[in-house]
mmCIF file of C-alpha atoms and ligand atoms in Angstrom:
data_model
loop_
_atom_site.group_PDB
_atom_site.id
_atom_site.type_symbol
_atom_site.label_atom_id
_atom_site.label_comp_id
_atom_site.label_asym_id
_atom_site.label_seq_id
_atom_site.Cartn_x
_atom_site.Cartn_y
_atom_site.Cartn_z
ATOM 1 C CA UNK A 1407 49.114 -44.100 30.905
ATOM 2 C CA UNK A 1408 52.556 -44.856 30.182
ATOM 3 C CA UNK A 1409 54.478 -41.871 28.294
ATOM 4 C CA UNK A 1410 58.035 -42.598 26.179
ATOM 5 C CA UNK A 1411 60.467 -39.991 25.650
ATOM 6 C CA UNK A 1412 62.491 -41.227 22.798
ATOM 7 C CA UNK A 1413 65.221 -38.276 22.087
ATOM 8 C CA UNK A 1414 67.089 -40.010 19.308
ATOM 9 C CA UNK A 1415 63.914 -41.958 17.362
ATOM 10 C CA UNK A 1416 64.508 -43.308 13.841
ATOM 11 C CA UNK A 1417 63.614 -44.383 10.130
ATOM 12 C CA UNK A 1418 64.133 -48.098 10.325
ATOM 13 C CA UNK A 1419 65.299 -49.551 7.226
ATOM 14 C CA UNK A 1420 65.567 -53.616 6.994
ATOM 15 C CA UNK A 1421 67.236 -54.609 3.860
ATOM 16 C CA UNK A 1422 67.289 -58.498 2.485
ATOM 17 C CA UNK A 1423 70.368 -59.589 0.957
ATOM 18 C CA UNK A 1424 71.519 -62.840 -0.116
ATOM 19 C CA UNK A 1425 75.298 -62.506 1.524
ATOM 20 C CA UNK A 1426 76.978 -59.209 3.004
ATOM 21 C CA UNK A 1427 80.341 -58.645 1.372
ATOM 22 C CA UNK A 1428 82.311 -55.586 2.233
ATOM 23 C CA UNK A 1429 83.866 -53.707 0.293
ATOM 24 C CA UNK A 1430 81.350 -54.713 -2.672
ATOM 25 C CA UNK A 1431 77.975 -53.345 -4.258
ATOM 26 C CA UNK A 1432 75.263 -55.119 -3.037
ATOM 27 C CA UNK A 1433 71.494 -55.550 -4.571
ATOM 28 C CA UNK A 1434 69.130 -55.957 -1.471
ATOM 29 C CA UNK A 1435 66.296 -58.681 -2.318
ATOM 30 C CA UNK A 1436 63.857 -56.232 -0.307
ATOM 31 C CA UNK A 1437 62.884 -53.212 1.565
ATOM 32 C CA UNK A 1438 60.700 -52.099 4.175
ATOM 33 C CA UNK A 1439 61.119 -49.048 6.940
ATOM 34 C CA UNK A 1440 59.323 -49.003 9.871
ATOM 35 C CA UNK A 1441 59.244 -46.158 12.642
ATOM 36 C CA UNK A 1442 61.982 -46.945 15.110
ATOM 37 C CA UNK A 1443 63.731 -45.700 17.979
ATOM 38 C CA UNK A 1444 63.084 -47.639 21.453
ATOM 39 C CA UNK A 1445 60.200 -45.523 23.070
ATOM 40 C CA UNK A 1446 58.722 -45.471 19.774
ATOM 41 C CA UNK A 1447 58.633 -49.038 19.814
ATOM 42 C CA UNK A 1448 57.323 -49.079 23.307
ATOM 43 C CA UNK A 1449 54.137 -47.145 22.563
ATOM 44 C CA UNK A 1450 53.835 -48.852 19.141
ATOM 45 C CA UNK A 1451 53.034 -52.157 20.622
ATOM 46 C CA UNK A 1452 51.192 -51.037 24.071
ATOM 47 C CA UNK A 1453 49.136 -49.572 21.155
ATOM 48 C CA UNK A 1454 49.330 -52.781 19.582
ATOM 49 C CA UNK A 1455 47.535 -54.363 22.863
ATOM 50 C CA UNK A 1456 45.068 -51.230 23.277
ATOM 51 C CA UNK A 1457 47.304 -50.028 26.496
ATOM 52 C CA UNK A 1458 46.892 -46.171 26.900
ATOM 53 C CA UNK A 1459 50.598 -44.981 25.233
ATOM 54 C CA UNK A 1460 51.994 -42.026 23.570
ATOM 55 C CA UNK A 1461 55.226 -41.633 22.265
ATOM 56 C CA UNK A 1462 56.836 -37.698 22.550
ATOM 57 C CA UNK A 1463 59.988 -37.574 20.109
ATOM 58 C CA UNK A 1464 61.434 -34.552 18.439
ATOM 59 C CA UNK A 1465 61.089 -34.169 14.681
ATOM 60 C CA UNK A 1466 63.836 -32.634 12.556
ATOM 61 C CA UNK A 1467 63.009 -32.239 8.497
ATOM 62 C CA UNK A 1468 62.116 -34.725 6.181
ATOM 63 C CA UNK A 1469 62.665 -37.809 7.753
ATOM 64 C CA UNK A 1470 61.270 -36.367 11.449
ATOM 65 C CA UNK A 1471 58.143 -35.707 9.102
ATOM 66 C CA UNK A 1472 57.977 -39.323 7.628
ATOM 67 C CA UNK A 1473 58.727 -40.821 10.943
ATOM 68 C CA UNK A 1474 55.061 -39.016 12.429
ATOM 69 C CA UNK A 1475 53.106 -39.659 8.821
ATOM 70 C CA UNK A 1476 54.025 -43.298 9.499
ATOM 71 C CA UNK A 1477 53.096 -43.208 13.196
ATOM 72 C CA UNK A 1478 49.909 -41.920 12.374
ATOM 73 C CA UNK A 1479 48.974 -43.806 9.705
ATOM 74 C CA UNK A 1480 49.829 -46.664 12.321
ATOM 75 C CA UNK A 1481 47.124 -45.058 14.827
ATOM 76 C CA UNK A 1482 50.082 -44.423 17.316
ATOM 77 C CA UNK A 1483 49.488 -41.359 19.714
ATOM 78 C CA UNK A 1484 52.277 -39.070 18.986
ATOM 79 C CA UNK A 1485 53.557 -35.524 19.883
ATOM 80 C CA UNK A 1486 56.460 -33.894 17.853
ATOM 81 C CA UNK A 1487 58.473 -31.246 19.166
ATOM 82 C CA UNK A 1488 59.758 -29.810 16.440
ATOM 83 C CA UNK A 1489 63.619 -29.223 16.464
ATOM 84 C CA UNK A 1490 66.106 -27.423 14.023
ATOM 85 C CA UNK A 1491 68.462 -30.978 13.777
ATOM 86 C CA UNK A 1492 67.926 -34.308 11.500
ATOM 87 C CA UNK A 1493 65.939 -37.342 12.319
ATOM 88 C CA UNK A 1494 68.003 -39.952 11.737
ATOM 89 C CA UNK A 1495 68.021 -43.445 9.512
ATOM 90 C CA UNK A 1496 68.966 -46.820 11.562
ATOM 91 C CA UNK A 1497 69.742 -49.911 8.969
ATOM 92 C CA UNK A 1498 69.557 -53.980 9.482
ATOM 93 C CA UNK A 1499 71.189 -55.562 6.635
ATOM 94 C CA UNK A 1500 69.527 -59.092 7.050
ATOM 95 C CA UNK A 1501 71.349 -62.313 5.196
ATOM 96 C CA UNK A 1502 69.676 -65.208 3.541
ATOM 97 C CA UNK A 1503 71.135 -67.027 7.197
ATOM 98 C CA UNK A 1504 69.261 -64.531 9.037
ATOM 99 C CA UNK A 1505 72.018 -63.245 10.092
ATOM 100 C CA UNK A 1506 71.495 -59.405 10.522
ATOM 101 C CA UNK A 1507 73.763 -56.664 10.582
ATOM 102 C CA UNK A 1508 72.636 -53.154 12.603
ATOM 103 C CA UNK A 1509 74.132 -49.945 11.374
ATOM 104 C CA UNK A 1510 72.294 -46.814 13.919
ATOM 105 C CA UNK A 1511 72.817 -43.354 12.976
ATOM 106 C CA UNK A 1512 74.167 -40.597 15.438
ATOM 107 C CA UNK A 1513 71.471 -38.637 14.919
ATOM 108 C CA UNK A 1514 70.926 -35.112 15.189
ATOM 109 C CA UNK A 1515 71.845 -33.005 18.087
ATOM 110 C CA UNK A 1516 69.435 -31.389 20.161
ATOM 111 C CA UNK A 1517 69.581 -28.445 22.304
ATOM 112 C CA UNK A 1518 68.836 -27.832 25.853
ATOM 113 C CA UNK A 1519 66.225 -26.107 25.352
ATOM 114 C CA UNK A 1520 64.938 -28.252 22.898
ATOM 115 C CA UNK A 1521 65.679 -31.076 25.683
ATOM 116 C CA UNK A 1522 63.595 -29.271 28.501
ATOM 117 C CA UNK A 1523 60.524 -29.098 25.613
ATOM 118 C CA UNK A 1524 59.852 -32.326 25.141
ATOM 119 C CA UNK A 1525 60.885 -33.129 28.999
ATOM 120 C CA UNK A 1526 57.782 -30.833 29.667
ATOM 121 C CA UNK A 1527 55.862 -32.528 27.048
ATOM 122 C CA UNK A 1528 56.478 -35.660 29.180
ATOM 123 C CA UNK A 1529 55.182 -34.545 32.317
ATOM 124 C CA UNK A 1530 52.418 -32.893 30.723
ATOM 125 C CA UNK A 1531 51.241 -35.808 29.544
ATOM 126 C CA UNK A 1532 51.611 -37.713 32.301
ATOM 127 C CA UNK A 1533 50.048 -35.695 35.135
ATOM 128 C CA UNK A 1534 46.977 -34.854 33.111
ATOM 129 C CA UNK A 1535 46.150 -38.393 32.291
ATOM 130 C CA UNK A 1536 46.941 -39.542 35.900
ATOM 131 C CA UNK A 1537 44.645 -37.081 37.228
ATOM 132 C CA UNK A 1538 42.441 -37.777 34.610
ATOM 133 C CA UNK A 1539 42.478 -41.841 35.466
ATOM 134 C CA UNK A 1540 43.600 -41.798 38.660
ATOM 135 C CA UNK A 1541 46.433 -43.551 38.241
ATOM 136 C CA UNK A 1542 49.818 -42.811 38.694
ATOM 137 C CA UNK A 1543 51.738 -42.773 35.212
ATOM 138 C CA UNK A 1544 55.224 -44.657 33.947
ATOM 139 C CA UNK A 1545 57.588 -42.288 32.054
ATOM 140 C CA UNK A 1546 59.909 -44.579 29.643
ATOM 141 C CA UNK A 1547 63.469 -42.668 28.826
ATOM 142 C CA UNK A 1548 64.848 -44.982 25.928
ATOM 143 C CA UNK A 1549 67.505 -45.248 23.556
ATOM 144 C CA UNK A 1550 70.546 -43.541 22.832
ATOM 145 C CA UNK A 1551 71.617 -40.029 23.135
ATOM 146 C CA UNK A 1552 71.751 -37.609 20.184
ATOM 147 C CA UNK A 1553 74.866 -35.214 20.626
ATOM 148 C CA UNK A 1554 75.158 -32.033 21.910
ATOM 149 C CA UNK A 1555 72.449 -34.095 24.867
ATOM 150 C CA UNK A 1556 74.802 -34.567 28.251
ATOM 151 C CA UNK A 1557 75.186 -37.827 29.485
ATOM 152 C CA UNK A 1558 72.991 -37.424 32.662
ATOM 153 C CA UNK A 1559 70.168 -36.008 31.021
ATOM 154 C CA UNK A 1560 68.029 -39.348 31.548
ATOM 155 C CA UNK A 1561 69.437 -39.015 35.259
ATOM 156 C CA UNK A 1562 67.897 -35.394 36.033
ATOM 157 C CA UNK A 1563 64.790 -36.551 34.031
ATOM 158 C CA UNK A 1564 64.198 -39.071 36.444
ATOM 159 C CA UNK A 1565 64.192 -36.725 39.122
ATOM 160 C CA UNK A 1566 62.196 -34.389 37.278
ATOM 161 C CA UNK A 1567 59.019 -36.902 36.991
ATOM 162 C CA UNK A 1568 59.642 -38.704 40.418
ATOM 163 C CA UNK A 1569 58.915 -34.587 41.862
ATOM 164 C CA UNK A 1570 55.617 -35.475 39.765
ATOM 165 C CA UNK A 1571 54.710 -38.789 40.904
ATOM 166 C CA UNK A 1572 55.950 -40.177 38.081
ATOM 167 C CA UNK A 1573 57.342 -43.759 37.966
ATOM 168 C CA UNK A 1574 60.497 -43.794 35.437
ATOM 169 C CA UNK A 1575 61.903 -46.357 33.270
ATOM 170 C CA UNK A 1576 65.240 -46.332 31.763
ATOM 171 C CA UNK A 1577 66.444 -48.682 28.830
ATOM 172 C CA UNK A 1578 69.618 -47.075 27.438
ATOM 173 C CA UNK A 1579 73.574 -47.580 27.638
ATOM 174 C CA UNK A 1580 77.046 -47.014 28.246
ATOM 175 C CA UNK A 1581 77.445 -43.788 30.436
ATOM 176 C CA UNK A 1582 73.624 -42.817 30.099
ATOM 177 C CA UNK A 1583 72.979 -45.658 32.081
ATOM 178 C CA UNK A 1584 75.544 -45.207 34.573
ATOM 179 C CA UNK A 1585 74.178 -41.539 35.252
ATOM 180 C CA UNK A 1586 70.605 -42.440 35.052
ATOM 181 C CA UNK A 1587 70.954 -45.636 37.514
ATOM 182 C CA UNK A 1588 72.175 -43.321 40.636
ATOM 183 C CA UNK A 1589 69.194 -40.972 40.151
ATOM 184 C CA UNK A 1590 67.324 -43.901 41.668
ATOM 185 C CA UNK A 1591 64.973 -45.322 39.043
ATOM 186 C CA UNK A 1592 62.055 -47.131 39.215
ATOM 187 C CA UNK A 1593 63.444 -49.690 36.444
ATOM 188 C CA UNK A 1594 66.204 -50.467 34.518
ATOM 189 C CA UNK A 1595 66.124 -52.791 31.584
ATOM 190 C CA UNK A 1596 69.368 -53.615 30.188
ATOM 191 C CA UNK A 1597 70.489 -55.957 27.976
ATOM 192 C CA UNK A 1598 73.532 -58.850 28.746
ATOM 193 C CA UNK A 1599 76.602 -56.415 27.248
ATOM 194 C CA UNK A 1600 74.477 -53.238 28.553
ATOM 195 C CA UNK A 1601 74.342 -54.787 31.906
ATOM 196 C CA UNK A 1602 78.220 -56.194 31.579
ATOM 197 C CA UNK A 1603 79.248 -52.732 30.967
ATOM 198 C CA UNK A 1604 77.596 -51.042 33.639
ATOM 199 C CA UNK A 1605 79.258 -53.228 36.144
ATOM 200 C CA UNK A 1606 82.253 -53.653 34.446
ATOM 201 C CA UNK A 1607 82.586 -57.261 34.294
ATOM 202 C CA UNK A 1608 81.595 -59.709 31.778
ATOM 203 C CA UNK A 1609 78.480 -61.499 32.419
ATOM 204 C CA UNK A 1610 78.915 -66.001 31.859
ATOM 205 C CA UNK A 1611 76.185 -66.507 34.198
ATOM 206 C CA UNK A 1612 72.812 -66.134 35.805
ATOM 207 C CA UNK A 1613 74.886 -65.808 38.845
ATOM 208 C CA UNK A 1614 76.561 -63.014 37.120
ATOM 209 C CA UNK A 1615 73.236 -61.046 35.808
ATOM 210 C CA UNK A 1616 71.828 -61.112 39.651
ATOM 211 C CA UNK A 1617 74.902 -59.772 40.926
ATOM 212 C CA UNK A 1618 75.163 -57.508 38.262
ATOM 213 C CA UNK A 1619 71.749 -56.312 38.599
ATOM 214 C CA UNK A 1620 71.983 -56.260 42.965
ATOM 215 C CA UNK A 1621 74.865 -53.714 42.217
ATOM 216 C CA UNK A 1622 72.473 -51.172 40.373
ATOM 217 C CA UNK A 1623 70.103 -51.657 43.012
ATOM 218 C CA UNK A 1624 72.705 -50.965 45.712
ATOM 219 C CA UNK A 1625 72.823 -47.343 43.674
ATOM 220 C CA UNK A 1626 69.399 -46.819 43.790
ATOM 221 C CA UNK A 1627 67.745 -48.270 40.848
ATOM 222 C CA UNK A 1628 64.256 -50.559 42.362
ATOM 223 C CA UNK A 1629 64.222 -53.322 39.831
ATOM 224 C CA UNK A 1630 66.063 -53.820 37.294
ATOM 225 C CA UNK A 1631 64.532 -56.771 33.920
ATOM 226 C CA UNK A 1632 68.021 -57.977 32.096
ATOM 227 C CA UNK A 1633 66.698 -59.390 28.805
ATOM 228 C CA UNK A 1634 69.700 -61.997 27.760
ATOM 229 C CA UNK A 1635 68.155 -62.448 24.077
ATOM 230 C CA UNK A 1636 67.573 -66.335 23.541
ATOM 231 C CA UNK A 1637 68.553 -67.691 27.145
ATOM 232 C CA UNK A 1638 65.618 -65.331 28.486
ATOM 233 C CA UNK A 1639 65.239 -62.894 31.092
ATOM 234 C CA UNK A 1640 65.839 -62.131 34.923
ATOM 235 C CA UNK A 1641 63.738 -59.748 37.147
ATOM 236 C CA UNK A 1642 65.387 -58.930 40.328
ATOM 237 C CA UNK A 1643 63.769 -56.332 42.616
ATOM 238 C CA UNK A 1644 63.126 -55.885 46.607
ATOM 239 C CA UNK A 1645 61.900 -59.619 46.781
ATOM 240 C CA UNK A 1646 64.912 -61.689 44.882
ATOM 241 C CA UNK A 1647 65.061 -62.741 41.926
ATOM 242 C CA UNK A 1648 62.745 -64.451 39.387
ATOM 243 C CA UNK A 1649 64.824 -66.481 36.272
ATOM 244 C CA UNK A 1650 62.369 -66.797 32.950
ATOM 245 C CA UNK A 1651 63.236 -68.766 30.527
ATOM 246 C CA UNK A 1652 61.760 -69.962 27.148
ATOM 247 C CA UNK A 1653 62.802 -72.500 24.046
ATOM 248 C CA UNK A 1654 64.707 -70.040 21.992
ATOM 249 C CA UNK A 1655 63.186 -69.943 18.607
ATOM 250 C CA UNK A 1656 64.722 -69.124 15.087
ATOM 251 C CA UNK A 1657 65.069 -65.503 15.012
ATOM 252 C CA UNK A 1658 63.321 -63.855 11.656
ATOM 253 C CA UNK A 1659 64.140 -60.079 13.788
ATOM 254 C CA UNK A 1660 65.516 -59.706 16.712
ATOM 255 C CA UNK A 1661 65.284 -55.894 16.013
ATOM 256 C CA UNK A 1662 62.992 -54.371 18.923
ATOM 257 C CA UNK A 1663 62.841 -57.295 21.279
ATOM 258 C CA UNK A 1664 64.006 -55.776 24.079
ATOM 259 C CA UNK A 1665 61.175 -52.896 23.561
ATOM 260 C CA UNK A 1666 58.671 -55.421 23.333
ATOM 261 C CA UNK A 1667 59.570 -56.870 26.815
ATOM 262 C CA UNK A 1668 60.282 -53.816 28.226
ATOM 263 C CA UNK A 1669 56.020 -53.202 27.147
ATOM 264 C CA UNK A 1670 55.149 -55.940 28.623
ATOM 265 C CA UNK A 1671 56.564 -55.671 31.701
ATOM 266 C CA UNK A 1672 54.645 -52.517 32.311
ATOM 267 C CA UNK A 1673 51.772 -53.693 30.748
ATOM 268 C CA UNK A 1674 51.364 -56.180 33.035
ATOM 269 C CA UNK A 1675 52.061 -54.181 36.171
ATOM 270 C CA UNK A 1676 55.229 -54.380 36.267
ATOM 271 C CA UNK A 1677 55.739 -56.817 39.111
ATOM 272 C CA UNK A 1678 56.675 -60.139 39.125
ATOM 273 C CA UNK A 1679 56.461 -63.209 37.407
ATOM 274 C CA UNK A 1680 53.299 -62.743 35.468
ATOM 275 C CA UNK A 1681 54.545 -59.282 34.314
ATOM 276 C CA UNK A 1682 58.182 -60.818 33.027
ATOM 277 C CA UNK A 1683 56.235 -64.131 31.435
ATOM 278 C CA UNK A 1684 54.031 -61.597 29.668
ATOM 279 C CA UNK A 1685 57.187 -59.302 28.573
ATOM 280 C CA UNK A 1686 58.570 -62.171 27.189
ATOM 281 C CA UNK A 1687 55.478 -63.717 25.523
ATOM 282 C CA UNK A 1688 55.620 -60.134 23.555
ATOM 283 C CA UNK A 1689 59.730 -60.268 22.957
ATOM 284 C CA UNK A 1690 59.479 -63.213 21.474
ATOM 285 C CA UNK A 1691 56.575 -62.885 19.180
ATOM 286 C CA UNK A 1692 58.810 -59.808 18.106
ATOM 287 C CA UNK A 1693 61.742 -62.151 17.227
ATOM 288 C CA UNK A 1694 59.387 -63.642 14.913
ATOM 289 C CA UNK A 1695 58.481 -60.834 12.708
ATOM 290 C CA UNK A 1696 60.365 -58.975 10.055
ATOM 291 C CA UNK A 1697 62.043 -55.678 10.900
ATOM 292 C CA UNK A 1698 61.546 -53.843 13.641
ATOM 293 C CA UNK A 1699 57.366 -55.049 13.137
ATOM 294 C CA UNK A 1700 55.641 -54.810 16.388
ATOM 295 C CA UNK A 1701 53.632 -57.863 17.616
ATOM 296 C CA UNK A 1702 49.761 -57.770 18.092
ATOM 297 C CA UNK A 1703 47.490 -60.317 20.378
ATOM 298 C CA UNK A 1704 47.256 -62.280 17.680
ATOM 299 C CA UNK A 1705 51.058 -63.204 17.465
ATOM 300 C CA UNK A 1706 51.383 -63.865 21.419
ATOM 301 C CA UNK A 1707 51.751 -67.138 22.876
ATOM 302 C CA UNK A 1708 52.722 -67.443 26.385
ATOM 303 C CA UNK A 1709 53.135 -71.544 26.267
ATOM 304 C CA UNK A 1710 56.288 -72.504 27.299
ATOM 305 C CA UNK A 1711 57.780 -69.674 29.269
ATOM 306 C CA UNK A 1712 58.871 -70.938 32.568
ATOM 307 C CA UNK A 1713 59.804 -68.722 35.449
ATOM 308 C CA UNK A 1714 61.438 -69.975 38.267
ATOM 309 C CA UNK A 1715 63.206 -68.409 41.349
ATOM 310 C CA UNK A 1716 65.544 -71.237 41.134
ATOM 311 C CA UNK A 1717 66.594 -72.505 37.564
ATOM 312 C CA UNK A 1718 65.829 -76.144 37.471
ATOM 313 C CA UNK A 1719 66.782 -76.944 40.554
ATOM 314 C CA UNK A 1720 70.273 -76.176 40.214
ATOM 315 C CA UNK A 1721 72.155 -73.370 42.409
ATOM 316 C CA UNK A 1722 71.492 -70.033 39.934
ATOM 317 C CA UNK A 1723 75.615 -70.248 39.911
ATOM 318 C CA UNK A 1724 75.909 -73.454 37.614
ATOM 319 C CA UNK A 1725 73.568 -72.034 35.081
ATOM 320 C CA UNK A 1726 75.594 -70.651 31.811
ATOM 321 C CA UNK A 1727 74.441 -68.528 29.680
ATOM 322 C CA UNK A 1728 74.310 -69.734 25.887
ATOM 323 C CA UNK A 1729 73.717 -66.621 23.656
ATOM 324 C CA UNK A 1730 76.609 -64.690 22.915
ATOM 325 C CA UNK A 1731 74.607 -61.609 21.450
HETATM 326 N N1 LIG B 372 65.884 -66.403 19.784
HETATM 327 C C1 LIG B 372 64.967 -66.039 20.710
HETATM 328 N N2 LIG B 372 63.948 -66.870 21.028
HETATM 329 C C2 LIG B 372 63.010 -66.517 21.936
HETATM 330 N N3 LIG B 372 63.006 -65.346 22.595
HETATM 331 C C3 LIG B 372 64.008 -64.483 22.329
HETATM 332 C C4 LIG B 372 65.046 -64.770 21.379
HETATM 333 N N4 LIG B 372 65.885 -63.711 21.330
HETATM 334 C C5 LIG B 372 65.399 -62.797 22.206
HETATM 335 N N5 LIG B 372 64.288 -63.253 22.817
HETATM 336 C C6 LIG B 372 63.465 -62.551 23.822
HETATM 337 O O1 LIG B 372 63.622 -61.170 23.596
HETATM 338 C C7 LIG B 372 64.072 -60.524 24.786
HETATM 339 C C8 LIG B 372 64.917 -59.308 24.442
HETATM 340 O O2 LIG B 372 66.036 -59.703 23.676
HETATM 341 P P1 LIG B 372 67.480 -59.057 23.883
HETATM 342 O O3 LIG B 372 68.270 -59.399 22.655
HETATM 343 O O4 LIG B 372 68.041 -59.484 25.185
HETATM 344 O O5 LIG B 372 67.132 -57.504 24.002
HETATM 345 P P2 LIG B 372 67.624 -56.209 23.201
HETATM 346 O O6 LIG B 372 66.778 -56.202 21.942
HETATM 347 O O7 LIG B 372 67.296 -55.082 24.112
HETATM 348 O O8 LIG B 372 69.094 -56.376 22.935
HETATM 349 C C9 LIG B 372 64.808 -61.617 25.571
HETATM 350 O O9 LIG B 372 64.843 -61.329 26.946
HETATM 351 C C10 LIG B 372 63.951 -62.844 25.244
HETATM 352 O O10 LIG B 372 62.825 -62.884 26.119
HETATM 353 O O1 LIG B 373 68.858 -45.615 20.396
HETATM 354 P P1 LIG B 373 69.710 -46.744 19.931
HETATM 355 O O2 LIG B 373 70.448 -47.451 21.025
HETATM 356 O O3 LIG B 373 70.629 -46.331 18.806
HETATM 357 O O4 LIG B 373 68.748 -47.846 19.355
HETATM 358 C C1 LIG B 373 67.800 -47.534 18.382
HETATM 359 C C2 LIG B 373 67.320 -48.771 17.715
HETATM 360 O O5 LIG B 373 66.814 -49.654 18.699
HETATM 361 C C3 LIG B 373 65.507 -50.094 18.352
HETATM 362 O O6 LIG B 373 64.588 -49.353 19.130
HETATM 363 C C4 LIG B 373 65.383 -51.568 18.626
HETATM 364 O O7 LIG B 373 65.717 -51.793 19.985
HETATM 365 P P2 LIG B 373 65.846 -53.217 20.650
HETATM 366 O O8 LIG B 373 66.261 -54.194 19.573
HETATM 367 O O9 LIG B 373 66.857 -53.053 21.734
HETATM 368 O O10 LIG B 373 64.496 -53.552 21.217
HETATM 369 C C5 LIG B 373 65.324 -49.730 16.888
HETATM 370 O O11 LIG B 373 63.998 -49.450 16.528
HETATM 371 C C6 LIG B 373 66.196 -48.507 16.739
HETATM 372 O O12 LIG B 373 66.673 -48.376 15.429
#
């Protein structure tokens, strides 16, 4: 069973427009919302690929409301702890280029009681169905932080479910990150500027991204999975590292990539090669739909991911990285 915890979920709303000009009013060519928010997304797709999954999120008002009907309609397990904030809207303004343009809310705060709710939710969840399948369970802290939430809460959460036997994985940012990484994580899955700014330095090579992601181990973290959007992905954990790498294709969203690897990963046991070819397999067949749409089986190809411990022969050094984000 893998649990998400997603304490600042979303609307998604994709709009189509020919060009974005600021300043001016714009007609959008389309619409479409999806449910959003990156443990949302996480559950949404192990769904997808009938994995065991539920998402816990709180649920403010109106929106909170839509956000469940939509879940459920999906068929995505869901518990709502209702909360007296707002659930916010996140918006991609998408050009005729394909270009897109991400505007994400704040969100509403949430208290600390509120907090230690759905963190009991969580571990609810998690212990019963372990017992229940014998298994131990992943717990999946993602996204941002609504305010008023301090910036180690993913950290003591962490701690919280390891006292459980609960393995814990963290895909968020800036000084959420930082906190979370010392509390010793099972894994961390940052993206390129996520990972720059948690070290401090920018990232211009795969060189970089492993020493990057060594210096979160050093502070506890197990293994960390950089996703570094079109030049691929890196796994490095207690054996080394492992370099995957794929023909980059023409983005239609890249909107929930990173959740879709992140899936994967676990899905796939969360060790190794296999586990990052199939995280990618799943990112990339969610670069290919609109919005934040989650891929199925039937939009997974795995042909033409390579993963190598060395990238083509060369020292991992001399290897730059193309995509600027
Ligand atoms: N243009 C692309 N072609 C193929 N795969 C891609 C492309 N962009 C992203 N991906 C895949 O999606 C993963 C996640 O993308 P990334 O942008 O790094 O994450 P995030 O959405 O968290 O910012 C990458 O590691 C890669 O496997
Ligand atoms: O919590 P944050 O960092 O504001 O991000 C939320 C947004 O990220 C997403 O989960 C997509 O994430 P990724 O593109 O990183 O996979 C959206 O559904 C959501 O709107």
């Amino acid at each position: 069973m893998i649990v998400t915890l997603t304490l600042n979920p979303s609307l998604d709303r994709t709009l189509e427009l020919q060009t974005l000009r600021l300043g001016e009013v714009l007609r959008a060519t389309s619409a479409r919302i999806d449910p959003g928010g990156k443990g949302v997304n996480v559950t949404r797709v192990l769904r997808a690929f009938a994995v065991d999954s539920h998402a816990v999120i709180p649920c403010a008002g109106p929106d909170g409301e839509e956000l469940v009907r939509l879940l459920q309609k999906a068929g995505v397990p869901v518990t709502e702890v209702p909360v007296a904030g707002w659930t916010r809207s996140n918006i991609t303004l998408v050009e005729a280029d394909g270009r897109a343009t991400k505007v994400n809310a704040p969100g509403g705060a949430l208290t600390e009681t509120e907090v230690a709710l759905l963190a009991e939710t969580v571990v609810d969840r998690c212990v019963s169905q372990s017992t229940e399948n014998g298994g131990a369970s992943w717990a999946v802290l993602s996204g941002s932080l609504p305010p008023g939430v301090p910036d180690d809460v993913y950290a003591s959460l962490t701690s919280l479910f390891a006292e459980h036997g609960v393995k814990v994985a963290v895909d968020t940012s800036g000084a959420a990150l930082l906190a979370a990484v010392d509390a010793g994580p099972d894994l961390v899955k940052p993206n390129r500027q996520e990972l720059a700014a948690a070290v401090g330095t920018p990232l211009v090579s795969l060189d970089d991204v492993v020493a990057a992601a060594e210096k979160l181990r050093s502070r506890g973290v197990k293994a960390v999975v950089a996703s570094l959007g079109s030049d691929g992905a890196v796994l490095v954990d207690e054996t080394g590292a492992v370099f995957g790498t794929a023909e980059a294709i023409d983005p239609v969203s890249t909107v929930g990539a990173g959740d879709a690897l992140l899936a994967g990963f676990l899905a796939a046991g969360a060790r190794g090669a296999d586990a990052l070819i199939e995280g990618m397999a799943w990112a990339r067949a969610a670069v290919g739909l609109p919005g934040s749409q989650m891929p199925g089986p039937r939009d997974v190809s795995r042909e033409g991911i390579r993963v190598v411990r060395d990238p083509g022969g060369k020292p991992a050094g001399a290897v730059p990285l193309a995509d600027n984000g």
